[in-house]
PDB file of C-alpha atoms in Angstrom:
ATOM      1  CA  MET A   3    -170.969  47.446  -8.213  1.00  0.00           C
ATOM      2  CA  PRO A   4    -171.328  50.564  -9.532  1.00  0.00           C
ATOM      3  CA  THR A   5    -172.804  51.564 -13.062  1.00  0.00           C
ATOM      4  CA  VAL A   6    -169.978  52.259 -15.236  1.00  0.00           C
ATOM      5  CA  ASP A   7    -170.034  54.768 -18.057  1.00  0.00           C
ATOM      6  CA  GLY A   8    -167.061  54.451 -20.831  1.00  0.00           C
ATOM      7  CA  LEU A   9    -166.770  53.073 -23.958  1.00  0.00           C
ATOM      8  CA  LEU A  10    -164.727  49.491 -24.729  1.00  0.00           C
ATOM      9  CA  VAL A  11    -163.337  48.818 -28.301  1.00  0.00           C
ATOM     10  CA  VAL A  12    -163.630  45.422 -28.790  1.00  0.00           C
ATOM     11  CA  ASP A  13    -161.774  42.972 -31.322  1.00  0.00           C
ATOM     12  CA  LYS A  14    -164.853  40.754 -32.088  1.00  0.00           C
ATOM     13  CA  ALA A  15    -164.110  37.113 -32.859  1.00  0.00           C
ATOM     14  CA  ALA A  16    -165.789  35.119 -35.075  1.00  0.00           C
ATOM     15  CA  GLY A  17    -169.498  33.623 -34.201  1.00  0.00           C
ATOM     16  CA  TRP A  18    -169.775  36.367 -32.090  1.00  0.00           C
ATOM     17  CA  THR A  19    -173.233  38.032 -33.200  1.00  0.00           C
ATOM     18  CA  SER A  20    -172.626  42.400 -32.346  1.00  0.00           C
ATOM     19  CA  HIS A  21    -175.894  41.027 -30.049  1.00  0.00           C
ATOM     20  CA  ASP A  22    -173.801  38.176 -28.371  1.00  0.00           C
ATOM     21  CA  VAL A  23    -171.196  40.761 -27.257  1.00  0.00           C
ATOM     22  CA  VAL A  24    -173.305  43.416 -25.586  1.00  0.00           C
ATOM     23  CA  ALA A  25    -174.941  40.496 -23.562  1.00  0.00           C
ATOM     24  CA  LYS A  26    -171.516  39.180 -22.594  1.00  0.00           C
ATOM     25  CA  CYS A  27    -170.768  42.834 -21.400  1.00  0.00           C
ATOM     26  CA  ARG A  28    -173.745  42.997 -19.415  1.00  0.00           C
ATOM     27  CA  GLY A  29    -172.227  40.095 -17.278  1.00  0.00           C
ATOM     28  CA  ILE A  30    -168.602  41.269 -17.574  1.00  0.00           C
ATOM     29  CA  PHE A  31    -169.991  44.871 -15.567  1.00  0.00           C
ATOM     30  CA  GLY A  32    -173.268  43.655 -14.056  1.00  0.00           C
ATOM     31  CA  GLN A  33    -175.016  46.101 -15.556  1.00  0.00           C
ATOM     32  CA  LYS A  34    -178.559  46.823 -18.625  1.00  0.00           C
ATOM     33  CA  ARG A  35    -177.501  49.690 -19.847  1.00  0.00           C
ATOM     34  CA  VAL A  36    -175.085  48.198 -22.865  1.00  0.00           C
ATOM     35  CA  GLY A  37    -175.241  48.498 -26.370  1.00  0.00           C
ATOM     36  CA  HIS A  38    -173.079  48.968 -29.797  1.00  0.00           C
ATOM     37  CA  ALA A  39    -172.087  51.099 -32.771  1.00  0.00           C
ATOM     38  CA  GLY A  40    -172.068  49.712 -36.140  1.00  0.00           C
ATOM     39  CA  THR A  41    -173.228  45.937 -36.277  1.00  0.00           C
ATOM     40  CA  LEU A  42    -170.918  43.312 -37.685  1.00  0.00           C
ATOM     41  CA  ASP A  43    -171.913  40.108 -39.026  1.00  0.00           C
ATOM     42  CA  PRO A  44    -171.177  36.883 -36.871  1.00  0.00           C
ATOM     43  CA  GLY A  45    -168.518  35.549 -39.242  1.00  0.00           C
ATOM     44  CA  ALA A  46    -166.639  39.115 -39.425  1.00  0.00           C
ATOM     45  CA  THR A  47    -164.238  39.858 -37.007  1.00  0.00           C
ATOM     46  CA  GLY A  48    -162.454  43.265 -35.844  1.00  0.00           C
ATOM     47  CA  VAL A  49    -163.156  46.482 -34.492  1.00  0.00           C
ATOM     48  CA  LEU A  50    -167.267  46.747 -32.246  1.00  0.00           C
ATOM     49  CA  LEU A  51    -166.924  49.886 -30.396  1.00  0.00           C
ATOM     50  CA  VAL A  52    -169.317  48.640 -27.490  1.00  0.00           C
ATOM     51  CA  GLY A  53    -171.072  51.799 -24.531  1.00  0.00           C
ATOM     52  CA  LEU A  54    -171.516  51.312 -21.266  1.00  0.00           C
ATOM     53  CA  GLY A  55    -174.113  53.546 -19.339  1.00  0.00           C
ATOM     54  CA  ARG A  56    -174.577  57.052 -20.223  1.00  0.00           C
ATOM     55  CA  VAL A  57    -171.776  56.612 -23.066  1.00  0.00           C
ATOM     56  CA  THR A  58    -174.826  54.665 -24.854  1.00  0.00           C
ATOM     57  CA  ARG A  59    -176.379  57.597 -26.067  1.00  0.00           C
ATOM     58  CA  LEU A  60    -173.320  58.547 -27.489  1.00  0.00           C
ATOM     59  CA  LEU A  61    -172.303  55.889 -29.781  1.00  0.00           C
ATOM     60  CA  ARG A  62    -173.965  57.469 -32.973  1.00  0.00           C
ATOM     61  CA  TYR A  63    -171.477  59.762 -33.210  1.00  0.00           C
ATOM     62  CA  PRO A  64    -168.242  57.335 -33.427  1.00  0.00           C
ATOM     63  CA  GLY A  65    -170.854  54.823 -35.544  1.00  0.00           C
ATOM     64  CA  SER A  66    -171.467  57.702 -38.445  1.00  0.00           C
ATOM     65  CA  ARG A  67    -167.553  57.571 -38.620  1.00  0.00           C
ATOM     66  CA  PRO A  68    -165.546  55.979 -41.494  1.00  0.00           C
ATOM     67  CA  LYS A  69    -165.015  52.474 -41.144  1.00  0.00           C
ATOM     68  CA  ALA A  70    -162.054  50.170 -42.798  1.00  0.00           C
ATOM     69  CA  TYR A  71    -161.851  47.041 -43.547  1.00  0.00           C
ATOM     70  CA  THR A  72    -160.277  44.118 -45.002  1.00  0.00           C
ATOM     71  CA  GLY A  73    -161.422  40.786 -47.331  1.00  0.00           C
ATOM     72  CA  GLU A  74    -161.015  38.314 -49.716  1.00  0.00           C
ATOM     73  CA  VAL A  75    -163.066  38.789 -52.861  1.00  0.00           C
ATOM     74  CA  VAL A  76    -163.608  35.313 -54.437  1.00  0.00           C
ATOM     75  CA  LEU A  77    -164.758  35.513 -57.912  1.00  0.00           C
ATOM     76  CA  GLY A  78    -166.957  33.099 -59.706  1.00  0.00           C
ATOM     77  CA  VAL A  79    -169.059  32.056 -56.777  1.00  0.00           C
ATOM     78  CA  GLU A  80    -172.288  33.930 -56.171  1.00  0.00           C
ATOM     79  CA  THR A  81    -174.235  33.002 -52.773  1.00  0.00           C
ATOM     80  CA  SER A  82    -177.227  33.650 -51.164  1.00  0.00           C
ATOM     81  CA  THR A  83    -175.564  36.405 -48.479  1.00  0.00           C
ATOM     82  CA  LEU A  84    -173.270  37.195 -50.416  1.00  0.00           C
ATOM     83  CA  ASP A  85    -170.522  35.544 -47.870  1.00  0.00           C
ATOM     84  CA  ASP A  86    -169.178  32.259 -47.666  1.00  0.00           C
ATOM     85  CA  GLU A  87    -171.364  32.084 -44.928  1.00  0.00           C
ATOM     86  CA  GLY A  88    -174.268  31.376 -47.846  1.00  0.00           C
ATOM     87  CA  GLU A  89    -175.420  28.743 -50.763  1.00  0.00           C
ATOM     88  CA  VAL A  90    -173.911  28.819 -53.514  1.00  0.00           C
ATOM     89  CA  VAL A  91    -176.231  29.856 -55.678  1.00  0.00           C
ATOM     90  CA  ALA A  92    -174.618  30.545 -59.064  1.00  0.00           C
ATOM     91  CA  THR A  93    -170.723  29.783 -60.543  1.00  0.00           C
ATOM     92  CA  HIS A  94    -168.858  31.465 -63.435  1.00  0.00           C
ATOM     93  CA  GLU A  95    -165.841  30.913 -65.455  1.00  0.00           C
ATOM     94  CA  MET A  96    -163.798  33.811 -64.254  1.00  0.00           C
ATOM     95  CA  ALA A  97    -160.141  32.546 -64.501  1.00  0.00           C
ATOM     96  CA  GLY A  98    -158.924  34.891 -67.100  1.00  0.00           C
ATOM     97  CA  VAL A  99    -159.340  37.493 -64.688  1.00  0.00           C
ATOM     98  CA  SER A 100    -156.261  39.369 -63.620  1.00  0.00           C
ATOM     99  CA  LEU A 101    -154.946  41.343 -60.836  1.00  0.00           C
ATOM    100  CA  ASP A 102    -154.929  44.319 -63.144  1.00  0.00           C
ATOM    101  CA  ASP A 103    -158.964  43.607 -64.310  1.00  0.00           C
ATOM    102  CA  VAL A 104    -160.066  43.580 -60.522  1.00  0.00           C
ATOM    103  CA  ARG A 105    -157.873  46.974 -59.816  1.00  0.00           C
ATOM    104  CA  SER A 106    -159.345  48.520 -62.926  1.00  0.00           C
ATOM    105  CA  VAL A 107    -163.043  47.451 -61.690  1.00  0.00           C
ATOM    106  CA  ALA A 108    -162.451  48.266 -57.775  1.00  0.00           C
ATOM    107  CA  ALA A 109    -161.494  52.125 -59.017  1.00  0.00           C
ATOM    108  CA  GLY A 110    -164.986  52.688 -60.231  1.00  0.00           C
ATOM    109  CA  PHE A 111    -166.132  52.246 -56.801  1.00  0.00           C
ATOM    110  CA  VAL A 112    -164.471  54.713 -55.127  1.00  0.00           C
ATOM    111  CA  GLY A 113    -166.429  57.616 -54.672  1.00  0.00           C
ATOM    112  CA  ASP A 114    -170.263  58.023 -53.955  1.00  0.00           C
ATOM    113  CA  ILE A 115    -172.223  55.012 -54.950  1.00  0.00           C
ATOM    114  CA  GLU A 116    -175.635  53.219 -54.717  1.00  0.00           C
ATOM    115  CA  GLN A 117    -175.729  50.006 -52.847  1.00  0.00           C
ATOM    116  CA  VAL A 118    -179.110  48.090 -52.619  1.00  0.00           C
ATOM    117  CA  PRO A 119    -178.706  46.448 -49.055  1.00  0.00           C
ATOM    118  CA  PRO A 120    -178.396  42.725 -48.897  1.00  0.00           C
ATOM    119  CA  MET A 121    -181.398  40.363 -47.751  1.00  0.00           C
ATOM    120  CA  VAL A 122    -179.461  39.526 -44.571  1.00  0.00           C
ATOM    121  CA  SER A 123    -179.076  43.030 -43.551  1.00  0.00           C
ATOM    122  CA  ALA A 124    -180.794  44.936 -40.636  1.00  0.00           C
ATOM    123  CA  VAL A 125    -182.720  47.287 -42.828  1.00  0.00           C
ATOM    124  CA  LYS A 126    -185.845  47.356 -41.953  1.00  0.00           C
ATOM    125  CA  VAL A 127    -188.630  47.295 -44.966  1.00  0.00           C
ATOM    126  CA  GLY A 128    -192.210  47.680 -43.910  1.00  0.00           C
ATOM    127  CA  GLY A 129    -191.788  47.532 -39.835  1.00  0.00           C
ATOM    128  CA  ARG A 130    -189.592  44.152 -40.625  1.00  0.00           C
ATOM    129  CA  ARG A 131    -185.930  43.676 -40.551  1.00  0.00           C
ATOM    130  CA  LEU A 132    -184.340  42.037 -43.997  1.00  0.00           C
ATOM    131  CA  HIS A 133    -182.758  39.200 -41.793  1.00  0.00           C
ATOM    132  CA  ASP A 134    -185.635  38.070 -40.487  1.00  0.00           C
ATOM    133  CA  LEU A 135    -187.258  38.065 -43.464  1.00  0.00           C
ATOM    134  CA  ALA A 136    -184.266  35.950 -45.438  1.00  0.00           C
ATOM    135  CA  ARG A 137    -184.816  33.814 -42.350  1.00  0.00           C
ATOM    136  CA  LYS A 138    -188.454  33.063 -43.695  1.00  0.00           C
ATOM    137  CA  GLY A 139    -187.413  32.453 -47.502  1.00  0.00           C
ATOM    138  CA  VAL A 140    -188.650  36.072 -48.463  1.00  0.00           C
ATOM    139  CA  GLU A 141    -187.169  38.350 -51.079  1.00  0.00           C
ATOM    140  CA  VAL A 142    -188.740  41.668 -50.536  1.00  0.00           C
ATOM    141  CA  GLU A 143    -187.650  44.724 -53.264  1.00  0.00           C
ATOM    142  CA  ARG A 144    -185.355  47.329 -50.982  1.00  0.00           C
ATOM    143  CA  GLN A 145    -184.104  50.647 -52.365  1.00  0.00           C
ATOM    144  CA  PRO A 146    -180.616  51.886 -53.480  1.00  0.00           C
ATOM    145  CA  ARG A 147    -179.069  53.508 -50.575  1.00  0.00           C
ATOM    146  CA  ARG A 148    -175.899  56.164 -51.063  1.00  0.00           C
ATOM    147  CA  ALA A 149    -172.530  55.427 -49.642  1.00  0.00           C
ATOM    148  CA  THR A 150    -168.751  56.383 -50.229  1.00  0.00           C
ATOM    149  CA  VAL A 151    -166.368  54.622 -50.939  1.00  0.00           C
ATOM    150  CA  TYR A 152    -162.886  57.201 -49.760  1.00  0.00           C
ATOM    151  CA  GLY A 153    -160.563  53.998 -51.131  1.00  0.00           C
ATOM    152  CA  LEU A 154    -160.360  50.707 -52.224  1.00  0.00           C
ATOM    153  CA  ASP A 155    -156.943  48.775 -52.620  1.00  0.00           C
ATOM    154  CA  VAL A 156    -156.571  45.895 -54.248  1.00  0.00           C
ATOM    155  CA  GLU A 157    -154.142  42.755 -53.723  1.00  0.00           C
ATOM    156  CA  ASP A 158    -153.179  38.989 -54.876  1.00  0.00           C
ATOM    157  CA  ALA A 159    -154.382  36.644 -52.065  1.00  0.00           C
ATOM    158  CA  GLY A 160    -152.136  34.009 -53.053  1.00  0.00           C
ATOM    159  CA  GLU A 161    -155.441  31.687 -54.380  1.00  0.00           C
ATOM    160  CA  ARG A 162    -156.417  31.957 -57.627  1.00  0.00           C
ATOM    161  CA  GLY A 163    -159.599  33.838 -58.044  1.00  0.00           C
ATOM    162  CA  VAL A 164    -159.188  35.297 -54.795  1.00  0.00           C
ATOM    163  CA  PHE A 165    -158.598  38.950 -54.284  1.00  0.00           C
ATOM    164  CA  ARG A 166    -157.539  40.977 -51.430  1.00  0.00           C
ATOM    165  CA  ILE A 167    -159.258  44.338 -50.798  1.00  0.00           C
ATOM    166  CA  ASP A 168    -158.800  46.838 -48.185  1.00  0.00           C
ATOM    167  CA  VAL A 169    -161.236  49.531 -47.862  1.00  0.00           C
ATOM    168  CA  THR A 170    -162.417  52.757 -45.942  1.00  0.00           C
ATOM    169  CA  CYS A 171    -166.023  54.053 -46.341  1.00  0.00           C
ATOM    170  CA  SER A 172    -168.615  55.616 -44.782  1.00  0.00           C
ATOM    171  CA  ALA A 173    -170.987  54.284 -42.215  1.00  0.00           C
ATOM    172  CA  GLY A 174    -173.396  52.133 -43.905  1.00  0.00           C
ATOM    173  CA  THR A 175    -171.484  50.503 -46.605  1.00  0.00           C
ATOM    174  CA  TYR A 176    -171.837  46.893 -47.261  1.00  0.00           C
ATOM    175  CA  VAL A 177    -168.515  45.639 -48.191  1.00  0.00           C
ATOM    176  CA  ARG A 178    -170.048  42.132 -49.127  1.00  0.00           C
ATOM    177  CA  VAL A 179    -171.785  44.342 -51.642  1.00  0.00           C
ATOM    178  CA  LEU A 180    -169.357  45.655 -53.052  1.00  0.00           C
ATOM    179  CA  ALA A 181    -167.798  42.466 -53.757  1.00  0.00           C
ATOM    180  CA  ALA A 182    -170.571  41.208 -55.270  1.00  0.00           C
ATOM    181  CA  ASP A 183    -170.891  44.666 -57.771  1.00  0.00           C
ATOM    182  CA  ILE A 184    -167.322  44.027 -58.641  1.00  0.00           C
ATOM    183  CA  GLY A 185    -168.180  40.408 -59.774  1.00  0.00           C
ATOM    184  CA  ARG A 186    -170.667  41.358 -61.908  1.00  0.00           C
ATOM    185  CA  VAL A 187    -168.909  43.939 -63.535  1.00  0.00           C
ATOM    186  CA  LEU A 188    -166.037  41.587 -64.145  1.00  0.00           C
ATOM    187  CA  GLY A 189    -169.030  39.624 -66.523  1.00  0.00           C
ATOM    188  CA  GLY A 190    -169.244  36.699 -63.407  1.00  0.00           C
ATOM    189  CA  GLY A 191    -170.224  36.811 -59.866  1.00  0.00           C
ATOM    190  CA  ALA A 192    -168.192  37.077 -56.335  1.00  0.00           C
ATOM    191  CA  HIS A 193    -168.655  36.817 -52.938  1.00  0.00           C
ATOM    192  CA  LEU A 194    -166.614  37.848 -49.762  1.00  0.00           C
ATOM    193  CA  ARG A 195    -164.934  36.386 -47.017  1.00  0.00           C
ATOM    194  CA  ARG A 196    -162.266  36.569 -44.168  1.00  0.00           C
ATOM    195  CA  LEU A 197    -164.028  40.556 -43.530  1.00  0.00           C
ATOM    196  CA  ARG A 198    -162.093  42.157 -40.729  1.00  0.00           C
ATOM    197  CA  ARG A 199    -162.869  45.660 -39.404  1.00  0.00           C
ATOM    198  CA  THR A 200    -160.000  47.376 -38.958  1.00  0.00           C
ATOM    199  CA  ALA A 201    -160.861  50.867 -37.731  1.00  0.00           C
ATOM    200  CA  VAL A 202    -164.341  52.851 -36.748  1.00  0.00           C
ATOM    201  CA  GLY A 203    -163.665  56.639 -37.290  1.00  0.00           C
ATOM    202  CA  GLU A 204    -160.069  57.129 -34.714  1.00  0.00           C
ATOM    203  CA  PHE A 205    -160.221  53.524 -33.283  1.00  0.00           C
ATOM    204  CA  GLY A 206    -158.206  51.496 -34.607  1.00  0.00           C
ATOM    205  CA  ILE A 207    -157.463  47.282 -34.492  1.00  0.00           C
ATOM    206  CA  ASP A 208    -154.338  48.424 -32.147  1.00  0.00           C
ATOM    207  CA  GLU A 209    -156.572  49.207 -29.301  1.00  0.00           C
ATOM    208  CA  ALA A 210    -159.346  46.731 -29.548  1.00  0.00           C
ATOM    209  CA  HIS A 211    -159.442  43.948 -27.265  1.00  0.00           C
ATOM    210  CA  PRO A 212    -160.832  39.953 -27.329  1.00  0.00           C
ATOM    211  CA  VAL A 213    -163.683  39.595 -25.030  1.00  0.00           C
ATOM    212  CA  GLU A 214    -161.856  37.529 -22.982  1.00  0.00           C
ATOM    213  CA  ALA A 215    -159.812  40.440 -21.848  1.00  0.00           C
ATOM    214  CA  LEU A 216    -162.774  43.218 -21.056  1.00  0.00           C
ATOM    215  CA  GLY A 217    -162.588  45.064 -17.822  1.00  0.00           C
ATOM    216  CA  PRO A 218    -162.824  47.743 -15.561  1.00  0.00           C
ATOM    217  CA  ASP A 219    -159.009  48.521 -16.994  1.00  0.00           C
ATOM    218  CA  VAL A 220    -159.851  48.715 -21.065  1.00  0.00           C
ATOM    219  CA  VAL A 221    -162.986  50.800 -20.343  1.00  0.00           C
ATOM    220  CA  LEU A 222    -162.497  54.039 -21.898  1.00  0.00           C
ATOM    221  CA  ALA A 223    -163.627  57.536 -20.462  1.00  0.00           C
ATOM    222  CA  PRO A 224    -166.849  58.954 -22.457  1.00  0.00           C
ATOM    223  CA  THR A 225    -164.577  61.900 -23.769  1.00  0.00           C
ATOM    224  CA  GLU A 226    -163.450  59.031 -26.068  1.00  0.00           C
ATOM    225  CA  ALA A 227    -166.457  58.355 -27.746  1.00  0.00           C
ATOM    226  CA  MET A 228    -165.934  61.798 -29.458  1.00  0.00           C
ATOM    227  CA  ARG A 229    -163.188  61.485 -30.365  1.00  0.00           C
ATOM    228  CA  GLY A 230    -162.836  63.091 -34.182  1.00  0.00           C
ATOM    229  CA  HIS A 231    -165.363  65.775 -32.958  1.00  0.00           C
ATOM    230  CA  ASP A 232    -164.228  69.016 -32.285  1.00  0.00           C
ATOM    231  CA  ARG A 233    -163.954  69.895 -28.208  1.00  0.00           C
ATOM    232  CA  VAL A 234    -163.981  73.277 -26.444  1.00  0.00           C
ATOM    233  CA  THR A 235    -163.227  73.235 -22.401  1.00  0.00           C
ATOM    234  CA  VAL A 236    -165.404  75.696 -20.554  1.00  0.00           C
ATOM    235  CA  GLY A 237    -165.513  77.212 -17.185  1.00  0.00           C
ATOM    236  CA  ASP A 238    -167.271  76.303 -13.666  1.00  0.00           C
ATOM    237  CA  ASP A 239    -169.719  78.568 -14.378  1.00  0.00           C
ATOM    238  CA  LEU A 240    -170.454  77.930 -18.208  1.00  0.00           C
ATOM    239  CA  ALA A 241    -170.651  74.590 -16.995  1.00  0.00           C
ATOM    240  CA  ALA A 242    -173.685  74.628 -14.647  1.00  0.00           C
ATOM    241  CA  SER A 243    -175.278  76.280 -17.857  1.00  0.00           C
ATOM    242  CA  VAL A 244    -174.504  73.573 -20.185  1.00  0.00           C
ATOM    243  CA  ALA A 245    -175.504  70.570 -17.284  1.00  0.00           C
ATOM    244  CA  HIS A 246    -179.015  72.504 -17.308  1.00  0.00           C
ATOM    245  CA  GLY A 247    -179.450  71.963 -20.848  1.00  0.00           C
ATOM    246  CA  GLY A 248    -178.736  75.568 -22.014  1.00  0.00           C
ATOM    247  CA  VAL A 249    -179.230  76.869 -24.964  1.00  0.00           C
ATOM    248  CA  LEU A 250    -176.295  78.527 -25.577  1.00  0.00           C
ATOM    249  CA  ASP A 251    -174.710  81.740 -28.212  1.00  0.00           C
ATOM    250  CA  ARG A 252    -171.890  79.766 -29.801  1.00  0.00           C
ATOM    251  CA  ALA A 253    -169.445  82.449 -29.299  1.00  0.00           C
ATOM    252  CA  GLU A 254    -170.454  81.813 -25.992  1.00  0.00           C
ATOM    253  CA  LEU A 255    -169.758  78.451 -25.887  1.00  0.00           C
ATOM    254  CA  GLY A 256    -166.445  79.180 -27.884  1.00  0.00           C
ATOM    255  CA  VAL A 257    -167.517  76.870 -30.995  1.00  0.00           C
ATOM    256  CA  GLY A 258    -167.378  77.383 -34.572  1.00  0.00           C
ATOM    257  CA  GLY A 259    -168.288  74.802 -37.527  1.00  0.00           C
ATOM    258  CA  GLU A 260    -170.640  72.444 -37.943  1.00  0.00           C
ATOM    259  CA  GLY A 261    -170.756  70.139 -35.341  1.00  0.00           C
ATOM    260  CA  PRO A 262    -171.292  68.250 -32.679  1.00  0.00           C
ATOM    261  CA  TRP A 263    -169.178  69.497 -29.968  1.00  0.00           C
ATOM    262  CA  ALA A 264    -167.391  67.838 -27.362  1.00  0.00           C
ATOM    263  CA  VAL A 265    -168.116  70.110 -24.587  1.00  0.00           C
ATOM    264  CA  VAL A 266    -165.385  69.319 -21.650  1.00  0.00           C
ATOM    265  CA  ASP A 267    -164.992  70.718 -18.203  1.00  0.00           C
ATOM    266  CA  GLY A 268    -161.703  71.959 -16.465  1.00  0.00           C
ATOM    267  CA  THR A 269    -160.676  68.275 -15.638  1.00  0.00           C
ATOM    268  CA  GLY A 270    -161.552  67.005 -19.136  1.00  0.00           C
ATOM    269  CA  ALA A 271    -164.713  65.426 -18.417  1.00  0.00           C
ATOM    270  CA  LEU A 272    -167.309  65.249 -20.753  1.00  0.00           C
ATOM    271  CA  LEU A 273    -170.156  67.143 -19.465  1.00  0.00           C
ATOM    272  CA  ALA A 274    -172.257  67.236 -23.098  1.00  0.00           C
ATOM    273  CA  VAL A 275    -172.898  66.926 -26.615  1.00  0.00           C
ATOM    274  CA  TYR A 276    -173.638  69.907 -28.220  1.00  0.00           C
ATOM    275  CA  GLU A 277    -174.762  70.422 -32.232  1.00  0.00           C
ATOM    276  CA  PRO A 278    -176.231  73.782 -34.313  1.00  0.00           C
ATOM    277  CA  ALA A 279    -179.082  75.504 -33.203  1.00  0.00           C
ATOM    278  CA  HIS A 280    -180.913  78.433 -35.255  1.00  0.00           C
ATOM    279  CA  ASP A 281    -179.638  82.134 -35.064  1.00  0.00           C
ATOM    280  CA  GLY A 282    -176.265  81.313 -33.725  1.00  0.00           C
ATOM    281  CA  ARG A 283    -177.030  79.184 -30.865  1.00  0.00           C
ATOM    282  CA  ALA A 284    -175.955  75.461 -29.968  1.00  0.00           C
ATOM    283  CA  LYS A 285    -178.343  73.632 -27.936  1.00  0.00           C
ATOM    284  CA  PRO A 286    -177.313  70.352 -26.437  1.00  0.00           C
ATOM    285  CA  ALA A 287    -178.078  66.716 -27.750  1.00  0.00           C
ATOM    286  CA  VAL A 288    -176.781  64.845 -25.056  1.00  0.00           C
ATOM    287  CA  VAL A 289    -176.387  65.831 -21.489  1.00  0.00           C
ATOM    288  CA  LEU A 290    -173.909  63.734 -19.708  1.00  0.00           C
ATOM    289  CA  GLN A 291    -173.264  65.737 -16.113  1.00  0.00           C
ATOM    290  CA  THR A 292    -176.807  67.132 -14.330  1.00  0.00           C
ATOM    291  CA  ASP A 293    -174.803  67.398 -10.978  1.00  0.00           C
ATOM    292  CA  ARG A 294    -173.927  70.413 -10.956  1.00  0.00           C
TER     293      ARG A 294
END
């Protein structure tokens, strides 16, 4: 079976780790070079982008785009993992908290915020991943990280003390930390449940496929990995320079702005991704086609 270069938009089911999805894709497509952008916790569901072949080198671009989630904040109960997978570590009487109260507090988290990564995250401290330390019962100090919440809507979930949230946020935002922080500001505590990622950048849940439906017919072309980024089409002469990794004047390449820029040929095939260089030039960050 020939190596497949492309992008999959997967609707991850609960119980699967992101690595489980990657391993399954390796088996489906018969190739080792498979990766994913933006880890989803095992209990979470929704959009997971998986790169095949050379597209693994492009995953940082869609992975850096804003993300959208839905979930439920359960007031009054704190857990060791900040979601419903962990052990209960504290309870609070919060029956008097109204929808308006939650909305008022949630509004304070829209914009640039700081979050302390949870111990169950993949962040490394001292060369060790936090979730590995957490499994051994070790808790270490973590430095706050900046994140941006672009939108945060709250609705009643139809169950006492439970509120549905719809979040649009920057890459690297911890929605479980957001839920826990909302509970803390409300004077008690909370945890997150039923987290579902509904979009990664321009890739929405409506075009995602469950693992059992994955196959060659749902693989997107490499160019699709650069959705949301500027694209420029070059002729054959310039395409040869691009394929050989040439550093080019931005005017010659025909690009402006901050980049990155997807460089495609006349057929729409992705040749490379260029990023800004010094003195009005652009340099290749990833070259996909080198056979020109």
